[in-house]
Amino acid sequence: MKKAILSAALLAALPMMAQQKASITVHPEQGKEIISKHIYGQFAEHLGSCIYGGLWVGEDSPIPNTNGYRNDVLNALRSLQIPNLRWPGGCFADEYHWMDGIGPKENRPRMVNNNWGGTVEDNSFGTHEFLNLCELLGCEPYVSMNVGSGTVQETAQWVEYMTAKDGPMAKLRKQNGREEPWKVKFIGVGNESWGCGGNMRPEYYADLYRRYQTYCREYSGNSLFKVASGATDYDYNWTEVLMENVGELMHGLSLHYYTCVGWDGDTKGSATKFNESQYYWALGKCLEIEPVMQKHIAIMDKYDEDKSIALLLDEWGTWWDEEPGTIKGHLYQQNTMRDAFVAALTLNVFHKYTDRLKMANIAQIANVLQSMILTKDDKMVLTPTYHVFDMYKVHQEATHLPIDLVCDTVSVNSDYFGEKEGQRQVPMMSATVSRNSEGVIHISLANVSLKETSEVELNLNDLKVKNITGTILTSKNINDCNTFENPDLVKPQPFKGAKLNKGIVKVKLPAMSIVSLEVK
Ligand code: AHR
């Protein structure tokens, strides 16, 4: 394998080759794991303008809406085939008291969102508004319970309110206008309990988890999938203690992992102003999710050989500095082609671990961190990340086909990112392949090189295929993004650069491009 070693400092100075080569061998015979659609999950927290303004404007808004939900956003999200939506947080969840968000809106108390800028909220978006939104989107709700500052009784009653056919909580729900219970399968018992969710030690949280989950009952044929609050990034001890002390009382254990340029000091890096080495460094950090997952999975395997407890990456994505001029604490950031690559590369990794990884939730759905959608008053733009999710939705519930991939790499140093000394190797190509229930093969390829075209040769082995079509996401500059003034600068286009000959696919991938191929 040819290896291009470039240090961050040298990167800009070295003449780049015009073309690189990569080869991919697909192993259809090894395909046995289904890519759970829930890996394409989303996250909506009461944070900045994710809920208020992003998803919800209220029935009386001049912005076109259906029962208070923005029509433009509803339509865009429906076409994405969202499998599940996590709510109400994040850190917000451990300060949220659900009873404040039910009943006539004029009677609902106001609250201070202490985690996120101290914004005062009117609780007009509560349990009914969230669960009805999930019904409109055709996705499954994933509700995070308040373990940090809530009581066991509050948690127990919330589950009863949402899912019971009869009884006191069902009666209250019916008084509030909803006769039939909702189906709620996924519940999170706390969030980041090591931090904003209560600053707990894992041993203490493990006991609290055991206690809280006991009273999350299954009513009226509703079955629950209970998720324990998991580790952040490199905290392997948290996973170890939870696996040892909770075991099968949980159906899933979560993990959070964010990509930024440097976490120390005041900056995580600008979302739109970055140089080549910061770009490659960020992709290296994004790809580090793979060894991190492997280590958490190895610990889980030690206690649970049969893989009956799922791993859920229920927060992931890019975390950059807030957009200048926006409200502090609202985590509003732009989204460029670099974010598109982080989405594609991360999903490619996720597909490889679907025997253990059963759900993931990108943070977040609108106007916060690595969003699908940005809104401003009555305007909406779809981000490059949205387009990746759209191009990748074909992989949901398909069989993952393992591949061997050989490509060039770039080596980048951490010299000036406020992080400890280090170096990252970044492969120039990333790919994933799946076969759906009708036998159609979908191939997703990402050429992360900023300057070089890549000639990729894909050996499909004994797969019988005749026809190939494609879509490409690329742009002139890596920091191109969609704005309210220019909403379609980055958007998918038809791709004609793939040729099929006797089971070999040859693809000419422009620099800085993400391509989806359909082969049948
Ligand atoms: O997604 C933003 C925040 O990141 C969440 O509220 C929290 O769980 C995490 O630290």
XYZ file of C-alpha atoms and ligand atoms in Angstrom:
530
model
C 0.000 0.000 0.000
C 1.346 3.393 -0.990
C 1.518 5.798 1.912
C 1.728 9.561 1.630
C 3.149 10.912 4.906
C 2.525 14.611 5.320
C 2.945 16.469 8.563
C 0.469 19.190 9.348
C 3.113 21.852 8.930
C 4.246 20.505 5.563
C 0.851 19.748 4.208
C 0.226 23.036 2.495
C 3.754 23.267 1.091
C 4.009 19.869 -0.608
C 2.947 19.491 -4.219
C -0.014 17.107 -4.289
C -0.282 14.266 -6.779
C -3.196 14.677 -9.137
C -4.464 11.151 -8.713
C -4.496 8.341 -6.191
C -5.645 4.746 -6.476
C -7.725 2.642 -4.145
C -9.046 -0.879 -4.322
C -12.002 -2.458 -2.582
C -12.884 -6.138 -2.419
C -16.423 -6.952 -1.367
C -17.086 -10.215 0.510
C -20.776 -11.002 -0.091
C -20.410 -14.472 1.446
C -19.491 -12.889 4.800
C -22.572 -10.694 4.904
C -24.689 -11.754 7.870
C -25.431 -8.703 10.018
C -28.378 -6.395 9.372
C -27.688 -2.664 9.677
C -30.364 -1.614 12.151
C -32.314 1.357 10.859
C -32.004 2.783 14.371
C -28.364 3.629 13.646
C -29.878 6.514 11.653
C -31.603 7.946 14.751
C -31.880 11.632 15.575
C -31.772 13.727 18.734
C -33.920 16.751 19.657
C -33.047 18.512 22.891
C -34.558 21.597 24.483
C -31.453 23.542 23.531
C -31.238 26.801 21.606
C -33.661 26.744 18.698
C -33.767 23.002 18.162
C -37.331 22.591 19.470
C -38.667 26.154 19.691
C -38.267 27.691 16.239
C -36.700 24.612 14.659
C -39.375 21.935 14.979
C -42.143 23.781 16.782
C -43.562 27.244 16.138
C -47.020 26.810 17.714
C -50.419 26.737 16.048
C -50.743 30.534 15.929
C -47.468 31.147 14.106
C -47.469 32.876 10.687
C -44.931 30.211 9.647
C -46.892 27.472 7.822
C -47.431 24.645 10.279
C -49.428 21.530 11.068
C -50.712 21.628 14.658
C -47.726 23.820 15.552
C -44.984 21.828 13.734
C -43.249 23.637 10.839
C -44.405 22.189 7.510
C -41.070 22.711 5.741
C -39.205 20.832 8.479
C -41.823 18.074 8.690
C -41.559 17.440 4.941
C -37.768 17.430 4.932
C -37.622 15.029 7.874
C -40.260 12.689 6.463
C -38.197 12.212 3.359
C -35.197 11.241 5.525
C -37.061 8.213 6.957
C -36.040 8.899 10.511
C -36.284 5.684 12.553
C -36.281 7.216 16.049
C -36.050 10.546 17.819
C -34.422 11.038 21.233
C -35.922 13.709 23.534
C -35.963 15.887 25.733
C -32.170 15.792 26.274
C -29.228 15.578 26.804
C -28.417 17.564 29.887
C -31.882 19.144 29.749
C -33.500 15.783 30.527
C -32.109 15.660 34.057
C -33.759 18.975 34.948
C -37.023 18.353 33.119
C -40.212 17.731 35.070
C -42.650 16.280 32.595
C -45.810 17.274 34.467
C -44.957 20.926 33.714
C -45.411 20.144 30.011
C -48.946 18.694 29.959
C -52.431 20.186 30.137
C -53.709 23.518 28.788
C -50.756 25.523 27.491
C -51.781 28.703 29.299
C -51.514 26.863 32.644
C -48.078 25.420 32.052
C -45.363 26.990 34.216
C -42.392 28.679 32.627
C -38.940 27.295 33.325
C -35.304 28.345 33.079
C -33.158 26.173 30.843
C -30.147 26.233 33.157
C -27.944 24.065 30.990
C -28.315 26.039 27.823
C -27.968 29.797 28.150
C -30.570 30.332 30.882
C -33.293 30.754 28.269
C -36.811 30.882 29.678
C -39.159 28.307 28.105
C -42.946 28.200 28.288
C -43.283 24.396 28.261
C -45.591 24.586 25.242
C -43.719 21.622 23.765
C -44.216 18.692 26.122
C -45.030 14.998 26.120
C -48.077 15.207 23.821
C -46.318 17.494 21.363
C -43.283 15.191 21.216
C -45.123 11.896 20.885
C -47.537 13.318 18.304
C -44.537 14.588 16.325
C -43.099 11.063 16.300
C -46.412 9.789 14.953
C -46.362 12.427 12.205
C -42.796 11.478 11.275
C -43.486 7.747 11.516
C -40.562 7.265 13.905
C -40.156 5.655 17.316
C -39.830 7.897 20.362
C -36.798 7.538 22.625
C -37.568 9.313 25.902
C -34.835 10.222 28.426
C -35.972 10.104 32.040
C -34.869 12.508 34.754
C -32.644 10.621 37.194
C -30.442 13.588 38.144
C -33.072 15.794 39.788
C -36.293 13.802 39.395
C -37.880 11.200 41.608
C -38.533 7.516 41.020
C -42.250 8.273 41.305
C -42.022 10.936 38.574
C -40.276 8.465 36.257
C -42.746 5.676 37.005
C -45.736 7.937 36.415
C -44.351 9.283 33.150
C -44.096 5.759 31.719
C -47.623 5.048 32.955
C -48.959 8.328 31.503
C -47.533 7.584 28.072
C -48.295 3.887 27.780
C -51.108 2.698 30.086
C -54.631 2.103 28.806
C -56.281 2.516 32.222
C -55.454 3.819 35.670
C -54.871 7.251 37.190
C -52.181 8.413 34.756
C -54.189 7.184 31.760
C -57.161 9.141 33.122
C -55.046 12.309 33.289
C -53.794 11.738 29.738
C -57.341 11.300 28.487
C -58.372 14.547 30.226
C -55.549 16.188 28.285
C -57.000 14.999 25.002
C -55.290 11.713 24.197
C -57.503 8.659 24.528
C -55.201 5.857 23.362
C -51.776 5.305 24.898
C -48.748 5.842 22.670
C -46.272 3.067 21.980
C -42.990 4.018 23.648
C -40.278 1.401 23.492
C -36.981 3.197 24.076
C -36.432 4.878 27.419
C -33.152 6.306 28.675
C -32.660 6.103 32.427
C -30.663 9.311 32.933
C -28.180 11.051 30.648
C -24.452 11.637 31.165
C -24.895 10.737 34.818
C -21.132 11.163 35.243
C -21.540 14.898 34.412
C -24.563 17.158 33.848
C -26.838 14.258 34.842
C -25.718 14.293 38.475
C -21.899 14.053 38.647
C -22.198 10.492 39.901
C -19.639 7.775 40.308
C -20.398 4.720 38.161
C -21.007 2.503 41.225
C -23.618 4.930 42.578
C -25.293 5.395 39.190
C -25.396 1.609 38.659
C -27.451 1.272 41.845
C -29.688 4.191 40.935
C -30.240 2.686 37.493
C -31.286 -0.615 39.072
C -33.763 1.192 41.284
C -35.294 3.570 38.704
C -35.710 0.921 36.031
C -37.596 -1.341 38.453
C -40.558 1.037 38.404
C -40.624 1.537 34.643
C -43.479 -0.908 34.102
C -44.829 -2.436 30.949
C -48.493 -1.482 30.491
C -51.122 -2.605 28.023
C -48.804 -4.692 25.837
C -46.142 -1.977 25.534
C -42.658 -3.439 25.860
C -39.761 -1.306 26.998
C -36.138 -1.203 25.877
C -34.292 0.328 28.827
C -31.052 2.180 28.178
C -28.509 2.941 30.899
C -26.572 6.199 30.752
C -23.159 5.271 29.428
C -19.624 6.529 29.196
C -18.133 9.444 27.372
C -15.379 8.739 24.847
C -12.431 7.137 26.623
C -14.026 6.363 30.025
C -13.761 2.584 29.835
C -14.152 2.197 33.598
C -17.750 3.478 33.383
C -18.625 0.706 30.920
C -16.830 -1.886 33.042
C -18.666 -0.925 36.253
C -22.065 -0.796 34.536
C -21.594 -4.165 32.858
C -20.466 -5.729 36.112
C -23.152 -4.209 38.333
C -26.190 -3.839 36.124
C -25.868 -6.547 33.486
C -29.138 -7.748 32.058
C -31.289 -5.264 33.908
C -30.450 -3.018 30.968
C -31.273 -3.709 27.323
C -28.741 -1.165 26.144
C -25.823 0.906 27.330
C -25.068 4.244 25.747
C -21.847 5.972 24.702
C -21.260 9.587 23.656
C -18.531 10.690 21.245
C -18.079 14.111 19.643
C -15.673 15.282 16.929
C -13.918 18.635 17.261
C -10.481 20.029 16.409
C -9.347 20.620 19.994
C -11.307 20.406 23.224
C -8.851 22.162 25.547
C -9.063 25.882 26.155
C -11.826 28.019 24.759
C -12.103 26.675 21.256
C -13.279 23.517 19.603
C -12.438 25.022 16.213
C -14.491 27.165 13.878
C -17.217 25.395 11.900
C -16.369 27.209 8.684
C -12.843 28.629 8.958
C -10.285 25.865 9.040
C -7.135 24.939 7.163
C -6.113 21.665 5.542
C -4.404 20.222 8.579
C -7.324 21.096 10.841
C -9.583 19.364 8.331
C -7.540 16.150 8.313
C -7.044 16.329 12.080
C -10.809 16.488 12.592
C -11.369 13.494 10.316
C -8.725 11.622 12.304
C -10.604 12.417 15.512
C -13.841 11.299 13.885
C -12.281 7.974 12.844
C -10.920 7.438 16.342
C -14.483 6.487 17.225
C -13.635 3.022 15.858
C -10.895 2.033 18.356
C -12.933 3.692 21.112
C -15.971 1.570 20.215
C -13.804 -1.537 19.947
C -12.561 -1.047 23.509
C -16.049 -0.493 24.935
C -17.327 -3.477 22.963
C -14.478 -5.685 24.230
C -15.531 -4.862 27.807
C -19.161 -5.619 26.974
C -18.133 -8.909 25.325
C -16.356 -9.947 28.527
C -19.634 -9.804 30.486
C -22.078 -10.543 27.684
C -20.716 -13.021 25.147
C -24.097 -13.412 23.444
C -24.317 -9.711 22.743
C -27.736 -9.460 24.311
C -27.040 -5.945 25.644
C -26.931 -3.355 22.879
C -24.463 -0.506 22.538
C -26.125 2.806 21.654
C -24.074 5.743 20.374
C -26.905 8.027 21.367
C -24.928 11.247 20.936
C -22.364 11.727 18.198
C -21.335 14.317 15.620
C -19.272 17.477 15.275
C -19.038 20.094 18.007
C -17.522 23.370 16.768
C -17.471 26.887 18.193
C -20.822 28.613 18.142
C -21.486 30.723 15.073
C -20.345 34.318 15.778
C -23.294 36.558 16.605
C -25.517 33.742 17.907
C -26.717 33.297 21.495
C -24.102 31.860 23.837
C -25.035 28.414 25.060
C -27.324 27.682 22.111
C -24.700 25.634 20.238
C -25.762 26.898 16.812
C -23.123 25.990 14.221
C -22.819 25.959 10.445
C -22.357 22.710 8.585
C -19.876 22.303 5.717
C -18.578 19.550 3.453
C -16.262 18.644 6.356
C -19.350 17.790 8.421
C -20.643 15.729 5.505
C -17.425 13.688 5.641
C -17.706 13.226 9.413
C -21.243 11.884 8.889
C -20.237 9.524 6.067
C -17.081 8.226 7.759
C -18.864 7.655 11.070
C -21.775 5.795 9.461
C -19.257 3.650 7.558
C -17.687 2.677 10.891
C -21.077 2.040 12.525
C -22.034 -0.433 9.784
C -19.111 -2.659 10.783
C -20.306 -3.148 14.374
C -23.993 -3.828 13.936
C -23.772 -7.078 15.878
C -23.396 -4.906 18.998
C -24.317 -1.392 17.890
C -28.098 -1.228 17.625
C -28.786 2.486 17.748
C -27.107 5.841 17.216
C -28.393 9.408 17.431
C -26.617 12.256 15.714
C -26.609 15.487 17.735
C -28.859 17.188 16.808
C -31.773 17.348 14.394
C -32.139 21.141 13.919
C -30.143 24.288 14.716
C -27.833 22.595 17.253
C -24.377 21.067 16.648
C -24.250 18.816 13.545
C -27.786 19.498 12.364
C -29.788 18.115 9.505
C -31.622 21.407 9.218
C -31.029 25.086 9.946
C -33.927 27.513 10.282
C -34.243 31.276 10.536
C -37.742 32.690 10.894
C -39.653 31.182 7.954
C -36.522 30.061 6.076
C -35.002 26.583 6.167
C -31.845 25.064 4.705
C -30.819 21.448 4.420
C -27.216 20.934 5.501
C -24.565 18.790 3.772
C -25.074 16.342 6.679
C -28.766 16.085 5.767
C -27.751 15.108 2.238
C -25.437 12.366 3.522
C -28.261 10.929 5.650
C -30.517 11.090 2.611
C -27.983 9.302 0.392
C -27.312 6.703 3.103
C -30.916 5.834 4.014
C -30.756 2.940 1.530
C -28.516 1.106 4.000
C -31.222 0.969 6.687
C -32.171 -2.668 7.422
C -29.877 -3.939 4.623
C -27.252 -6.653 5.113
C -23.785 -5.257 5.664
C -21.255 -6.764 3.227
C -17.724 -6.678 4.686
C -14.971 -5.202 2.486
C -11.194 -4.983 2.277
C -10.067 -1.476 1.408
C -6.563 -0.442 0.362
C -5.826 3.261 -0.060
C -3.352 6.054 0.636
C -3.145 7.715 4.027
C -2.098 11.122 5.232
C -0.339 11.643 8.544
C -1.157 14.808 10.442
C 0.377 16.224 13.645
C -1.493 17.860 16.490
C 1.064 20.680 16.778
C -1.260 23.609 17.160
C -4.629 22.388 18.320
C -4.239 22.868 22.064
C -4.242 19.088 22.428
C -1.472 16.892 23.730
C 1.259 16.053 21.229
C 0.062 13.468 18.817
C -0.263 12.242 15.296
C -3.166 10.807 13.374
C -3.233 8.661 10.242
C -6.108 9.492 7.985
C -7.024 7.110 5.149
C -7.952 8.976 1.995
C -10.846 6.681 1.187
C -13.727 5.340 3.225
C -16.457 2.983 2.033
C -19.363 0.780 3.003
C -21.415 -1.772 1.079
C -24.806 -3.353 1.789
C -27.396 -5.551 0.072
C -31.088 -4.880 0.633
C -33.900 -7.432 0.845
C -34.464 -7.193 -2.935
C -30.828 -8.012 -3.670
C -29.871 -4.461 -4.663
C -26.311 -3.495 -3.702
C -25.589 -0.007 -2.372
C -22.015 1.239 -2.261
C -21.071 4.465 -0.487
C -17.617 5.901 -1.163
C -15.905 8.957 0.270
C -12.737 10.462 -1.200
C -11.592 12.724 1.625
C -8.560 14.065 -0.263
C -8.802 17.805 -0.814
C -6.802 17.731 -4.025
C -6.569 14.305 -5.598
C -9.019 12.394 -7.713
C -9.218 8.750 -6.728
C -9.459 5.845 -9.151
C -11.225 3.123 -7.265
C -11.467 -0.465 -8.419
C -14.227 -2.426 -6.720
C -14.234 -6.195 -6.984
C -17.768 -7.447 -6.343
C -16.649 -11.087 -6.433
C -19.467 -13.377 -7.534
C -22.279 -10.834 -7.275
C -24.322 -10.903 -10.478
C -25.055 -7.309 -11.471
C -25.883 -5.502 -14.710
C -26.694 -1.900 -14.069
C -25.121 0.936 -12.068
C -26.408 4.396 -11.182
C -24.978 7.003 -8.831
C -25.300 10.235 -6.882
C -22.496 12.572 -5.816
C -22.156 15.160 -3.065
C -19.235 17.538 -3.609
C -18.434 21.228 -3.731
C -15.688 23.575 -4.840
C -14.363 24.297 -1.348
C -14.269 22.085 1.718
C -15.819 24.844 3.831
C -18.741 25.392 1.478
C -22.049 25.347 3.300
C -25.703 26.060 2.610
C -26.897 29.449 3.829
C -30.266 31.170 3.867
C -29.025 33.312 0.970
C -27.591 30.370 -0.985
C -29.432 27.252 0.266
C -28.417 24.867 -2.525
C -24.680 25.418 -2.833
C -23.997 21.883 -1.579
C -26.477 19.345 -2.830
C -26.428 15.897 -4.427
C -26.174 15.566 -8.200
C -26.375 12.555 -10.544
C -23.010 10.788 -10.892
C -21.829 9.145 -14.107
C -18.242 8.304 -13.191
C -18.772 4.593 -12.461
C -18.389 1.805 -15.046
C -19.241 -1.855 -14.621
C -17.309 -4.597 -16.387
C -17.449 -8.338 -15.503
C -18.115 -7.850 -11.803
C -15.521 -5.062 -11.479
C -16.717 -1.509 -10.860
C -14.301 1.269 -11.787
C -15.056 4.629 -10.268
C -13.354 7.967 -10.810
C -14.046 9.850 -7.628
C -13.340 13.598 -7.710
C -11.359 15.059 -4.818
C -13.547 15.875 -1.802
C -16.564 13.860 -2.851
C -19.070 11.406 -1.407
C -20.655 9.031 -3.898
C -23.529 6.571 -3.563
C -23.863 3.811 -6.129
C -26.795 1.516 -6.712
C -25.863 -1.727 -8.438
C -28.418 -4.300 -9.580
O -25.767 17.536 22.646
C -25.406 18.547 23.537
C -25.048 18.012 24.921
O -23.905 17.218 24.823
C -26.051 17.108 25.578
O -27.045 17.818 26.224
C -25.226 16.355 26.553
O -25.754 15.079 26.832
C -23.857 16.313 25.910
O -22.863 16.704 26.780
